[in-house]
C-alpha positions as semicolon CSV with decimal commas, in nm:
position;residue;x (nm);y (nm);z (nm)
1;M;2,919;10,950;15,695
2;A;2,784;10,605;15,700
3;K;3,195;10,455;15,699
4;A;3,283;10,667;15,937
5;Q;3,043;10,556;16,248
6;S;3,123;10,214;16,140
7;R;3,465;10,292;16,214
8;Q;3,353;10,481;16,519
9;Q;3,208;10,103;16,613
10;S;3,460;9,887;16,570
11;P;3,724;9,792;16,801
12;F;3,949;9,700;16,518
13;F;4,140;9,896;16,254
14;S;4,084;9,726;15,921
15;R;4,399;9,598;15,835
16;D;4,432;9,657;15,463
17;E;4,345;10,021;15,522
18;S;4,615;10,057;15,823
19;W;4,903;9,919;15,529
20;L;4,763;10,146;15,320
21;S;4,819;10,388;15,621
22;F;5,192;10,276;15,645
23;N;5,299;10,316;15,285
24;R;5,172;10,684;15,327
25;R;5,395;10,752;15,579
26;V;5,643;10,630;15,361
27;L;5,569;10,886;15,096
28;E;5,580;11,147;15,411
29;E;5,982;11,076;15,395
30;A;5,983;11,104;15,005
31;Q;5,782;11,450;15,052
32;D;6,005;11,569;15,337
33;E;6,253;11,800;15,238
34;S;6,488;11,766;15,560
35;N;6,532;11,428;15,390
36;P;6,852;11,391;15,150
37;L;6,748;11,431;14,814
38;L;6,821;11,056;14,646
39;E;6,667;10,909;14,944
40;R;6,377;11,055;14,895
41;V;6,382;10,906;14,576
42;K;6,430;10,549;14,738
43;F;6,136;10,615;14,936
44;L;5,880;10,695;14,676
45;A;6,034;10,385;14,471
46;I;5,972;10,192;14,801
47;T;5,585;10,284;14,815
48;A;5,567;10,182;14,454
49;S;5,728;9,861;14,562
50;N;5,508;9,817;14,865
51;L;5,186;9,881;14,646
52;D;5,290;9,663;14,411
53;E;5,305;9,393;14,640
54;F;4,954;9,490;14,819
55;V;4,796;9,477;14,528
56;E;4,908;9,125;14,442
57;I;4,872;8,975;14,738
58;R;4,589;9,171;14,957
59;V;4,383;9,319;14,701
60;A;4,403;9,020;14,435
61;G;4,298;8,780;14,744
62;V;3,958;9,061;14,824
63;L;3,900;8,985;14,430
64;Q;3,975;8,567;14,478
65;R;3,702;8,598;14,752
66;I;3,416;8,745;14,588
67;E;3,495;8,494;14,266
68;D;3,446;8,223;14,485
69;G;3,117;8,361;14,597
70;Y;3,210;8,436;14,981
71;A;2,903;8,672;15,069
72;E;2,901;8,670;15,445
73;P;3,002;9,059;15,547
74;S;3,238;9,204;15,797
75;P;3,056;9,239;16,151
76;D;3,008;9,624;16,065
77;G;2,817;9,523;15,747
78;T;3,091;9,620;15,517
79;T;3,064;9,351;15,238
80;L;3,370;9,268;15,034
81;E;3,262;9,442;14,746
82;Q;3,233;9,769;14,943
83;S;3,575;9,685;15,099
84;L;3,671;9,685;14,782
85;T;3,547;9,974;14,615
86;L;3,689;10,150;14,970
87;L;4,055;10,005;14,866
88;T;4,027;10,084;14,501
89;A;3,947;10,459;14,605
90;V;4,195;10,536;14,847
91;M;4,471;10,333;14,588
92;H;4,363;10,572;14,309
93;G;4,414;10,890;14,607
94;F;4,754;10,781;14,687
95;V;4,863;10,720;14,343
96;A;4,762;11,024;14,254
97;E;4,988;11,162;14,567
98;Q;5,232;10,975;14,420
99;Y;5,301;11,120;14,082
100;L;5,249;11,460;14,240
101;C;5,559;11,454;14,393
102;W;5,730;11,292;14,112
103;N;5,643;11,587;13,925
104;K;5,593;11,863;14,121
105;Q;5,845;11,806;14,418
106;L;6,156;11,586;14,295
107;L;6,181;11,609;13,928
108;P;6,217;11,961;14,006
109;A;6,456;11,955;14,271
110;L;6,674;11,713;14,095
111;R;6,686;11,889;13,814
112;S;6,840;12,205;14,082
113;A;7,085;11,947;14,198
114;G;7,256;11,865;13,869
115;V;7,015;11,488;13,816
116;R;6,849;11,532;13,534
117;V;6,579;11,292;13,376
118;L;6,541;11,397;12,994
119;R;6,302;11,391;12,762
120;W;6,448;11,308;12,380
121;D;6,368;11,692;12,262
122;E;6,582;11,784;12,564
123;I;6,869;11,608;12,472
124;D;7,158;11,750;12,251
125;D;7,306;11,571;11,936
126;V;7,579;11,448;12,083
127;A;7,367;11,230;12,379
128;R;7,130;11,176;12,142
129;K;7,428;10,944;11,926
130;A;7,500;10,775;12,269
131;A;7,137;10,665;12,314
132;T;7,115;10,604;11,911
133;E;7,465;10,353;11,915
134;Y;7,311;10,222;12,300
135;Y;6,997;10,130;12,136
136;Q;7,136;9,930;11,815
137;R;7,397;9,735;12,039
138;E;7,198;9,653;12,344
139;V;6,808;9,728;12,296
140;D;6,729;9,684;11,970
141;P;6,870;9,252;11,972
142;L;6,662;9,221;12,284
143;L;6,308;9,333;12,177
144;T;5,998;9,110;11,997
145;P;5,740;9,402;11,845
146;I;5,424;9,193;11,838
147;T;5,087;9,313;11,592
148;I;4,770;9,147;11,733
149;D;4,551;9,023;11,452
150;P;4,341;8,657;11,377
151;A;4,701;8,501;11,327
152;H;4,876;8,704;11,601
153;P;4,636;8,668;11,980
154;F;4,754;8,889;12,253
155;P;5,058;8,811;12,399
156;R;5,095;8,648;12,710
157;V;5,230;8,986;12,919
158;L;5,396;8,880;13,210
159;N;5,331;8,989;13,613
160;K;5,477;9,397;13,640
161;A;5,635;9,333;13,273
162;L;5,690;9,699;13,157
163;C;5,539;9,720;12,816
164;I;5,452;10,001;12,512
165;A;5,084;9,969;12,345
166;L;5,080;10,117;11,982
167;L;4,775;10,193;11,777
168;L;4,864;10,131;11,425
169;R;4,717;10,096;11,110
170;R;4,858;9,931;10,795
171;K;4,962;10,180;10,511
172;R;4,910;9,892;10,202
173;K;4,559;9,807;10,137
174;G;4,422;9,500;10,199
175;G;4,525;9,456;10,595
176;P;4,268;9,474;10,846
177;A;3,986;9,768;10,803
178;G;4,082;9,957;11,098
179;P;4,356;10,003;11,363
180;V;4,500;9,748;11,542
181;L;4,743;9,665;11,823
182;G;5,098;9,645;11,833
183;V;5,221;9,523;12,206
184;V;5,665;9,516;12,261
185;T;5,792;9,411;12,605
186;V;6,068;9,609;12,690
187;P;6,357;9,378;12,861
188;R;6,393;9,323;13,202
189;A;6,762;9,235;13,189
190;L;6,794;9,647;13,095
191;P;6,824;9,914;13,335
192;R;6,556;10,165;13,277
193;F;6,737;10,425;13,293
194;V;6,957;10,516;13,036
195;E;7,243;10,765;13,123
196;L;7,382;10,976;12,890
197;P;7,703;11,207;12,840
198;S;7,683;11,556;12,962
199;T;7,840;11,884;12,877
200;A;7,714;12,058;13,165
201;G;7,893;11,838;13,434
202;T;7,521;11,673;13,545
203;H;7,421;11,338;13,554
204;D;7,166;11,292;13,244
205;F;6,917;11,004;13,184
206;L;6,656;10,905;12,947
207;F;6,401;10,615;13,044
208;L;6,461;10,321;12,820
209;H;6,097;10,285;12,720
210;D;6,081;10,661;12,584
211;L;6,429;10,527;12,354
212;I;6,185;10,225;12,242
213;E;5,933;10,473;12,166
214;R;6,142;10,684;11,950
215;S;6,224;10,370;11,771
216;A;5,908;10,196;11,749
217;A;5,885;10,309;11,347
218;G;6,157;10,075;11,226
219;M;5,991;9,810;11,443
220;Y;5,671;9,859;11,250
221;R;5,762;9,905;10,904
222;G;5,450;9,939;10,665
223;Y;5,232;10,072;11,025
224;E;5,167;10,433;11,073
225;I;5,114;10,477;11,436
226;L;4,907;10,629;11,532
227;S;4,927;10,684;11,888
228;K;5,175;10,531;12,172
229;A;5,171;10,469;12,559
230;A;5,395;10,245;12,816
231;F;5,130;9,973;13,027
232;R;5,177;9,758;13,321
233;V;4,982;9,476;13,429
234;T;4,996;9,330;13,757
235;R;4,908;8,998;13,838
236;N;4,758;8,772;14,109
237;S;5,035;8,647;14,266
238;N;4,868;8,450;14,569
239;L;5,040;8,090;14,623
240;Y;4,774;7,818;14,655
241;F;4,896;7,454;14,644
242;Q;4,777;7,140;14,697
243;E;4,999;6,917;14,880
244;E;4,973;6,534;14,697
245;E;5,230;6,251;14,796
246;S;5,334;6,175;14,540
247;R;5,524;6,563;14,497
248;T;5,787;6,648;14,727
249;L;5,732;7,026;14,899
250;L;6,002;7,142;14,669
251;E;5,839;7,003;14,383
252;T;5,539;7,187;14,454
253;V;5,694;7,449;14,470
254;R;5,846;7,499;14,153
255;S;5,542;7,407;14,006
256;E;5,330;7,695;14,134
257;L;5,595;7,925;14,039
258;H;5,537;7,835;13,701
259;N;5,132;7,845;13,760
260;R;5,165;8,245;13,904
261;R;5,249;8,347;13,594
262;K;4,918;8,257;13,495
263;G;4,761;8,447;13,749
264;D;4,430;8,614;13,668
265;A;4,530;9,052;13,596
266;V;4,418;9,255;13,901
267;R;4,528;9,556;13,793
268;L;4,644;9,784;13,481
269;E;4,876;10,104;13,495
270;I;4,904;10,345;13,165
271;E;5,037;10,669;13,090
272;K;4,759;10,931;13,115
273;S;4,828;11,059;12,803
274;A;4,734;10,661;12,677
275;D;4,431;10,718;12,392
276;T;4,123;10,608;12,511
277;E;4,129;10,323;12,210
278;I;4,455;10,206;12,388
279;V;4,302;10,191;12,721
280;D;3,970;10,007;12,632
281;R;4,186;9,715;12,393
282;L;4,381;9,689;12,663
283;R;4,118;9,661;12,942
284;L;3,889;9,409;12,724
285;N;4,176;9,234;12,705
286;F;4,257;9,139;13,072
287;E;3,904;9,175;13,202
288;L;3,955;9,470;13,414
289;D;3,666;9,713;13,562
290;D;3,750;10,065;13,516
291;S;3,797;10,120;13,870
292;Q;4,155;9,858;13,827
293;V;4,302;10,096;13,563
294;F;4,519;10,337;13,680
295;R;4,653;10,635;13,462
296;T;4,961;10,744;13,567
297;D;5,096;11,092;13,549
298;G;5,459;11,030;13,462
299;P;5,616;10,708;13,420
300;V;5,473;10,372;13,457
301;N;5,609;10,162;13,776
302;L;5,787;10,448;13,999
303;S;5,971;10,139;14,159
304;R;6,209;10,153;13,886
305;V;6,313;10,545;13,981
306;M;6,492;10,361;14,263
307;H;6,784;10,312;13,944
308;L;6,870;10,699;14,008
309;A;6,935;10,685;14,355
310;D;7,323;10,513;14,243
311;T;7,404;10,814;14,120
312;P;7,750;10,928;14,267
313;R;7,660;11,215;14,428
314;P;7,732;11,149;14,791
315;D;7,579;11,509;14,867
316;L;7,287;11,363;14,825
317;K;7,233;11,080;14,996
318;F;7,273;10,995;15,379
319;Q;7,614;10,991;15,524
320;P;7,760;10,681;15,560
321;F;7,889;10,536;15,862
322;V;8,089;10,247;16,015
323;P;7,922;10,006;16,265
324;R;8,077;9,916;16,579
325;E;8,297;9,562;16,526
326;L;8,247;9,300;16,795
327;R;8,516;9,346;16,964
328;L;8,641;9,064;17,303
329;N;8,782;9,118;17,596
330;R;9,161;9,068;17,612
331;K;9,136;8,820;17,800
332;S;8,947;8,591;17,586
333;T;9,146;8,327;17,360
334;D;8,842;8,364;17,086
335;L;8,458;8,398;17,068
336;F;8,317;8,069;17,225
337;D;8,598;8,150;17,523
338;E;8,430;8,445;17,553
339;L;8,125;8,334;17,521
340;R;8,157;8,099;17,792
341;H;8,136;8,407;17,991
342;R;7,883;8,641;17,902
343;D;7,644;8,653;17,592
344;I;7,667;8,931;17,330
345;L;7,405;9,110;17,179
346;L;7,434;9,294;16,877
347;H;7,184;9,606;16,775
348;H;7,196;9,561;16,343
349;P;7,305;9,778;16,176
350;Y;7,465;9,978;16,425
351;D;7,668;9,709;16,563
352;S;7,806;9,491;16,216
353;Y;7,645;9,197;16,088
354;D;8,022;9,071;16,052
355;G;7,964;8,956;16,410
356;V;7,749;8,729;16,304
357;V;7,897;8,602;16,006
358;G;8,189;8,564;16,237
359;F;7,988;8,347;16,463
360;I;7,922;8,089;16,149
361;Q;8,257;8,134;15,997
362;A;8,430;8,009;16,303
363;A;8,197;7,759;16,359
364;A;8,283;7,607;16,054
365;Q;8,670;7,679;16,066
366;D;8,719;7,525;16,400
367;P;8,782;7,139;16,430
368;Q;8,649;7,151;16,775
369;V;8,311;7,227;16,648
370;V;8,178;6,885;16,522
371;S;7,803;6,968;16,434
372;M;7,631;7,288;16,278
373;K;7,233;7,355;16,257
374;Q;7,066;7,640;16,097
375;T;6,768;7,838;15,978
376;L;6,758;8,013;15,656
377;Y;6,468;8,202;15,543
378;R;6,625;8,499;15,316
379;T;6,945;8,456;15,194
380;S;7,202;8,682;14,953
381;A;7,301;8,494;14,628
382;D;7,656;8,540;14,711
383;S;7,646;8,491;15,111
384;P;7,916;8,421;15,289
385;I;7,706;8,223;15,521
386;F;7,653;7,985;15,226
387;Q;8,007;7,947;15,147
388;A;8,098;7,864;15,557
389;L;7,802;7,612;15,512
390;T;7,886;7,435;15,270
391;E;8,265;7,417;15,301
392;A;8,184;7,290;15,736
393;A;8,017;7,022;15,533
394;Q;8,285;6,883;15,432
395;N;8,370;6,762;15,764
396;K;8,122;6,855;15,997
397;E;7,739;6,725;16,040
398;V;7,582;7,032;15,923
399;T;7,220;7,098;15,880
400;A;6,956;7,349;15,747
401;V;6,610;7,445;15,761
402;V;6,575;7,601;15,426
403;E;6,231;7,808;15,376
404;L;6,092;7,790;14,994
405;M;5,750;7,952;15,122
406;A;5,950;8,319;15,160
407;R;5,743;8,549;14,952
408;F;5,895;8,594;14,586
409;D;6,191;8,428;14,658
410;E;6,085;8,118;14,587
411;A;6,307;8,049;14,318
412;S;6,639;8,138;14,453
413;N;6,532;7,979;14,769
414;I;6,540;7,661;14,535
415;R;6,862;7,711;14,384
416;W;6,995;7,755;14,775
417;A;6,875;7,458;14,897
418;R;6,996;7,209;14,521
419;D;7,359;7,340;14,573
420;L;7,318;7,274;15,000
421;E;7,261;6,918;14,937
422;D;7,544;6,913;14,661
423;A;7,776;7,019;14,889
424;G;7,683;6,813;15,159
425;V;7,458;6,951;15,387
426;Q;7,191;6,851;15,544
427;V;6,840;6,980;15,398
428;F;6,511;7,038;15,534
429;H;6,199;7,251;15,416
430;G;6,055;7,266;15,865
431;I;5,715;7,121;15,875
432;V;5,447;7,108;15,594
433;G;5,192;7,373;15,612
434;L;5,418;7,590;15,829
435;K;5,690;7,895;15,741
436;T;5,975;7,806;15,900
437;H;6,047;8,165;16,032
438;C;6,260;8,133;16,337
439;K;6,635;8,274;16,301
440;L;6,877;8,003;16,507
441;A;7,187;7,907;16,433
442;L;7,334;7,632;16,694
443;L;7,664;7,463;16,694
444;V;7,798;7,196;16,893
445;R;8,163;7,182;17,051
446;R;8,435;7,008;17,230
447;D;8,602;7,299;17,422
448;P;8,974;7,279;17,537
449;D;8,861;7,150;17,889
450;G;8,690;6,851;17,722
451;V;8,310;6,957;17,771
452;V;8,084;6,919;17,495
453;R;7,902;7,262;17,476
454;R;7,667;7,419;17,226
455;Y;7,647;7,773;17,141
456;G;7,383;7,939;16,965
457;H;7,252;8,237;16,727
458;L;6,860;8,391;16,830
459;G;6,768;8,657;16,563
460;T;6,516;8,880;16,487
461;G;6,573;8,922;16,096
462;N;6,708;8,724;15,806
463;Y;7,028;8,551;15,771
464;N;7,174;8,791;15,521
465;P;7,406;9,062;15,579
466;N;7,325;9,272;15,286
467;T;6,961;9,352;15,431
468;A;7,119;9,354;15,731
469;R;7,280;9,726;15,668
470;F;6,982;9,852;15,648
471;Y;6,738;9,686;15,852
472;T;6,725;9,706;16,207
473;D;6,701;9,383;16,393
474;M;6,891;9,215;16,680
475;S;7,134;8,959;16,754
476;L;7,200;8,719;17,079
477;L;7,517;8,494;17,082
478;T;7,490;8,271;17,394
479;S;7,609;7,916;17,558
480;D;7,318;7,961;17,796
481;P;7,267;7,575;17,865
482;E;6,931;7,621;17,881
483;I;6,836;7,783;17,579
484;T;7,084;7,625;17,349
485;A;6,901;7,316;17,436
486;S;6,616;7,464;17,393
487;M;6,734;7,552;17,083
488;G;6,827;7,197;16,950
489;A;6,453;7,100;17,090
490;V;6,341;7,294;16,847
491;F;6,532;7,179;16,563
492;N;6,430;6,812;16,624
493;Y;6,096;6,960;16,600
494;L;6,167;7,093;16,226
495;T;6,302;6,839;16,092
496;A;6,171;6,504;16,281
497;H;5,800;6,737;16,397
498;S;5,887;6,607;16,725
499;E;5,676;6,810;16,962
500;S;5,722;6,905;17,341
501;D;5,471;7,062;17,559
502;D;5,746;7,297;17,670
503;Y;6,043;7,443;17,477
504;A;6,146;7,731;17,777
505;P;6,304;7,951;17,827
506;L;6,191;7,999;17,443
507;L;5,844;8,095;17,298
508;V;5,789;7,883;17,015
509;A;5,500;7,931;16,740
510;P;5,292;7,742;16,654
511;L;5,303;7,517;17,006
512;T;5,350;7,804;17,274
513;L;5,361;8,133;17,161
514;A;5,042;8,295;17,155
515;E;4,939;8,192;17,484
516;S;5,311;8,302;17,635
517;F;5,258;8,601;17,473
518;I;4,881;8,630;17,617
519;R;4,960;8,523;17,983
520;L;5,274;8,802;18,006
521;I;5,013;9,045;17,885
522;Q;4,756;8,915;18,163
523;R;5,058;8,926;18,403
524;E;5,104;9,294;18,387
525;T;4,692;9,329;18,442
526;E;4,686;9,154;18,769
527;H;4,986;9,357;18,860
528;A;4,869;9,649;18,739
529;A;4,519;9,491;18,959
530;G;4,740;9,507;19,249
531;G;4,873;9,780;19,280
532;R;5,224;9,668;19,182
533;P;5,463;9,790;18,861
534;A;5,288;9,709;18,519
535;R;5,412;9,813;18,219
536;I;5,434;9,688;17,861
537;I;5,650;9,861;17,561
538;A;5,654;9,591;17,248
539;K;5,802;9,664;16,917
540;M;5,728;9,475;16,600
541;N;5,607;9,528;16,260
542;S;5,281;9,447;16,283
543;L;5,012;9,418;16,513
544;L;4,689;9,218;16,402
545;E;4,617;8,915;16,652
546;P;4,265;8,981;16,783
547;S;4,361;8,773;17,073
548;V;4,627;8,952;17,162
549;I;4,507;9,298;17,081
550;E;4,166;9,217;17,353
551;A;4,445;9,132;17,593
552;L;4,563;9,436;17,588
553;Y;4,246;9,609;17,635
554;A;4,187;9,417;17,967
555;G;4,598;9,571;18,076
556;S;4,496;9,957;17,966
557;Q;4,152;9,875;18,171
558;A;4,368;9,808;18,481
559;G;4,606;10,057;18,432
560;V;4,883;9,932;18,250
561;K;5,070;10,161;18,062
562;I;5,123;9,989;17,735
563;D;5,387;10,171;17,407
564;L;5,343;10,005;17,132
565;I;5,589;10,069;16,901
566;V;5,458;9,907;16,567
567;R;5,621;10,011;16,179
568;G;5,355;9,938;16,007
569;I;4,956;9,702;16,060
570;C;4,795;9,819;16,353
571;S;4,451;9,719;16,390
572;L;4,455;9,834;16,802
573;R;4,279;10,150;16,808
574;P;4,411;10,337;17,070
575;G;4,169;10,659;17,260
576;M;3,854;10,455;17,337
577;K;3,743;10,581;17,648
578;G;3,736;10,325;17,952
579;V;3,888;10,059;17,733
580;S;4,270;10,176;17,591
581;E;4,337;10,513;17,673
582;N;4,664;10,389;17,889
583;I;4,779;10,256;17,531
584;R;4,992;10,474;17,300
585;V;5,097;10,339;16,960
586;R;5,387;10,502;16,790
587;S;5,495;10,451;16,406
588;I;5,897;10,510;16,353
589;I;5,959;10,533;15,976
590;G;6,326;10,618;15,877
591;R;6,632;10,557;15,715
592;F;6,648;10,243;15,791
593;L;6,425;9,946;15,796
594;E;6,283;9,893;16,163
595;H;6,281;9,512;16,183
596;S;6,362;9,392;16,533
597;R;6,073;9,264;16,782
598;I;6,132;9,337;17,128
599;F;5,880;9,273;17,429
600;Y;5,918;9,429;17,745
601;F;5,713;9,331;18,088
602;E;5,759;9,529;18,397
603;N;5,621;9,237;18,565
604;G;5,549;9,414;18,946
605;G;5,966;9,541;18,931
606;K;6,147;9,155;18,842
607;V;6,151;9,263;18,456
608;E;6,182;9,007;18,168
609;L;6,273;9,126;17,834
610;Y;6,209;8,889;17,525
611;C;6,343;8,928;17,160
612;G;6,240;8,738;16,835
613;S;6,113;8,667;16,517
614;A;5,775;8,722;16,560
615;D;5,493;8,957;16,496
616;W;5,137;8,973;16,694
617;M;4,992;8,828;16,405
618;P;4,773;8,533;16,323
619;R;5,050;8,372;16,093
620;N;5,342;8,422;16,323
621;L;5,141;8,264;16,622
622;F;4,961;8,028;16,445
623;E;5,102;7,939;16,093
624;R;5,452;7,968;16,120
625;C;5,720;7,848;16,343
626;E;5,886;8,167;16,513
627;V;6,114;8,180;16,827
628;V;6,112;8,423;17,086
629;F;6,364;8,441;17,315
630;P;6,443;8,564;17,673
631;I;6,701;8,859;17,747
632;R;6,878;8,680;18,080
633;D;7,200;8,905;18,124
634;V;7,141;9,205;18,331
635;Q;7,328;9,440;18,196
636;I;7,218;9,372;17,803
637;G;6,838;9,410;17,955
638;N;6,949;9,739;18,093
639;R;7,112;9,829;17,720
640;I;6,786;9,747;17,576
641;R;6,556;9,923;17,828
642;N;6,774;10,200;17,876
643;E;6,930;10,276;17,552
644;I;6,729;10,112;17,264
645;L;6,375;10,096;17,392
646;A;6,431;10,478;17,560
647;A;6,545;10,600;17,281
648;Y;6,253;10,508;17,028
649;L;6,029;10,622;17,265
650;A;6,209;10,964;17,273
651;D;6,194;11,029;16,911
652;T;6,087;11,331;16,836
653;V;6,147;11,355;16,437
654;K;6,078;11,005;16,272
655;A;5,835;10,906;16,517
656;R;5,451;10,895;16,422
657;L;5,177;10,831;16,699
658;L;4,867;10,691;16,619
659;D;4,505;10,867;16,701
660;G;4,174;10,701;16,774
661;G;4,063;10,784;16,461
662;G;4,311;10,628;16,239
663;T;4,532;10,882;16,177
664;Y;4,946;10,897;16,270
665;H;5,052;11,265;16,358
666;R;5,373;11,333;16,366
667;V;5,536;11,385;16,764
668;R;5,728;11,674;16,610
669;D;5,365;11,876;16,522
670;S;5,310;11,860;16,931
671;E;5,312;12,121;17,146
672;A;5,552;11,935;17,375
673;A;5,828;11,831;17,097
674;R;5,823;12,147;16,986
675;A;5,982;12,276;17,331
676;L;6,253;11,986;17,307
677;P;6,556;11,997;17,085
678;A;6,479;11,738;16,795
679;F;6,564;11,381;16,867
680;N;6,568;11,143;16,567
681;S;6,655;10,776;16,742
682;Q;6,806;10,632;16,491
683;E;7,059;10,931;16,400
684;F;7,149;10,910;16,794
685;F;7,198;10,528;16,754
686;I;7,464;10,568;16,438
687;K;7,646;10,885;16,673
688;L;7,645;10,612;16,960
689;A;7,802;10,346;16,778
690;E;8,032;10,605;16,629
691;G;8,134;10,692;16,968
692;K;7,995;11,067;16,948
693;A;7,677;11,012;17,184
694;S;7,567;10,827;17,494
695;V;7,299;10,735;17,710
696;E;7,304;11,056;17,862
697;D;7,151;11,258;17,544
698;I;6,858;11,052;17,527
699;P;6,612;11,347;17,627
700;A;6,274;11,251;17,962
701;V;6,006;11,152;17,727
702;T;5,757;11,418;17,828
703;E;5,455;11,158;17,710
704;P;5,346;11,353;17,406
705;Q;4,997;11,288;17,343
706;P;4,860;11,221;16,916
707;H;4,502;11,396;16,893
708;L;4,276;11,139;17,033
709;H;3,964;11,108;16,867
710;H;3,825;10,937;17,167
711;V;3,601;10,648;17,085
712;K;3,287;10,478;17,234
713;R;3,373;10,199;17,423
714;P;3,210;9,916;17,211
715;A;2,960;9,639;17,353
716;K;3,176;9,292;17,466
717;R;3,002;9,136;17,254
718;A;3,128;9,342;17,002
719;V;3,439;9,282;17,072
720;A;3,385;8,935;17,043
721;K;3,200;8,970;16,695
722;E;3,456;9,125;16,557
723;R;3,751;8,909;16,629
724;S;3,816;8,815;16,299
725;A;3,816;9,157;16,124
726;A;4,125;9,242;16,220
727;D;4,278;8,963;16,001
């Protein structure tokens, strides 16, 4: 009860609890029988992968602050230790739900559909022979069994590596007096499932670690195996590095990649059936508390069940669709000719990402293009964009700003940086201390009329054709002189740290973005106070920045109608009487990962629209280089407002509304939604791309309301006091 009262007094939701709530919404998609079965398996795997990152970064960060002696409680009186206890309890409950979903819903449904995950004692002689041959040929040569004794210390267990622990007793006399521990690491180079031949026409699989466990006796000859269990350790993956004058940023990151392997253990996952002695020995070795031990009622590391989604059963997956290709006007001679007459907006994945790739490739191949500049944050290993840049470097000035510190992609980005440099590309790593997160490609071309013009691509997502197939993002292709000139100024900032007081019409973090957003929100507040049209619609991944939240609260109090479409973390609390009653927060979790950022301001009837790479989070506004760009083309603006945003606000299938108590309610469960035809925004966009739907098919929004838990309005000093609580 005390916890509930403290939450009622806070104007902000806890960042970490809000994130865990997001992952629960993903789990709901795995539980949802209206989704295709193998897609549900994917959603379950995603929840496990998400939880891994949460433990590595957020939980590890709390533990690190505790160890560093941070004792100051949060504004509501919660200490770090209390916060850790709460997060741990929520995680234990969540893990129990994950395995309940796997064991009671997905496994039986898979078996009924002819996709079977079998135990050794369930497979026939033909499958056993095949599995044994696979083990001898592919698995056994990669295994290194270890016995822990005075001559063999506990091995260095890699972060998140699946291992098998065995409790062993020496058969001969003269050995250790009691049981000893053996450890075998499951090879990461092999898939977690062994596909078995089937005489029943089914798709049959055996877990790799089950096959290894069955063969353990051959690895530990002379020992009696008393018990065995699969386990996995998660380590602290926070990156902390000190900049030294004698070392380049590239060398620093490479060093940190090595140091990461030395991170402290923060979680032990182990099979529920594990012998108590095995659990205790592992827990003591990794210096973990009981609360950091997670017993799994099924396979350790559910993220690996993602491999099942590759089963060739199209009837158990989302139906494929063909994205809409970029088509030029018949009068245009090429893409550049088209862009001189109009801007182009692409809504991925419904509009093919080939349009962006084609823009880069056309620039690389066009002899009239004299220079190319591009930012790279996350990219694919075989990206055609990489090939285009390296080819262009043979006869053009090519500059790439490569972000080395894209979390968990540092190693691949280092390889990219070296390969680009070897090809003749000028590679920069942005500004020390700031991640380069903006998505920009700028080229300079001498057009047939003799005029030198800039052409640009600005996006909300990474230059990665692979992820572009399942991330929703926006791309703007333009030759707008003001926008492209500002893009050039941003590149100067990234390569020469040449700062400007104004990057208009672009909004650039960490220089102008935060104050610009707050000014835009305040302008809506002034319009509402003056009786003029005032409305804000903002779509993003996360909302955390207290100053932005306070500006939204002020707008709500003035009467601004505010719709927030926030996929993940949201610290803003709707439903506070007299504070946030005019704010609605919805989250859409569906087939595609909602990744686009769109910002709509009514502006007294003179609408302004922006898209960009930044969320409303402290790190995006103050700790990264981000770019938010205006939508100036009237037709494109109408498309974003009346097609894209309208569809998201009308969604009654995948949308959930946040109430004042922190709970998300499915819109489809509301009385208003039940009276309307079901509307899935992502499915609508697919049909629109295929020419099977039109904007007229978007139902009128009936303003569904969540079950609001009205919260007492906090005192002004409480809001100010808790500014830091959101982060």
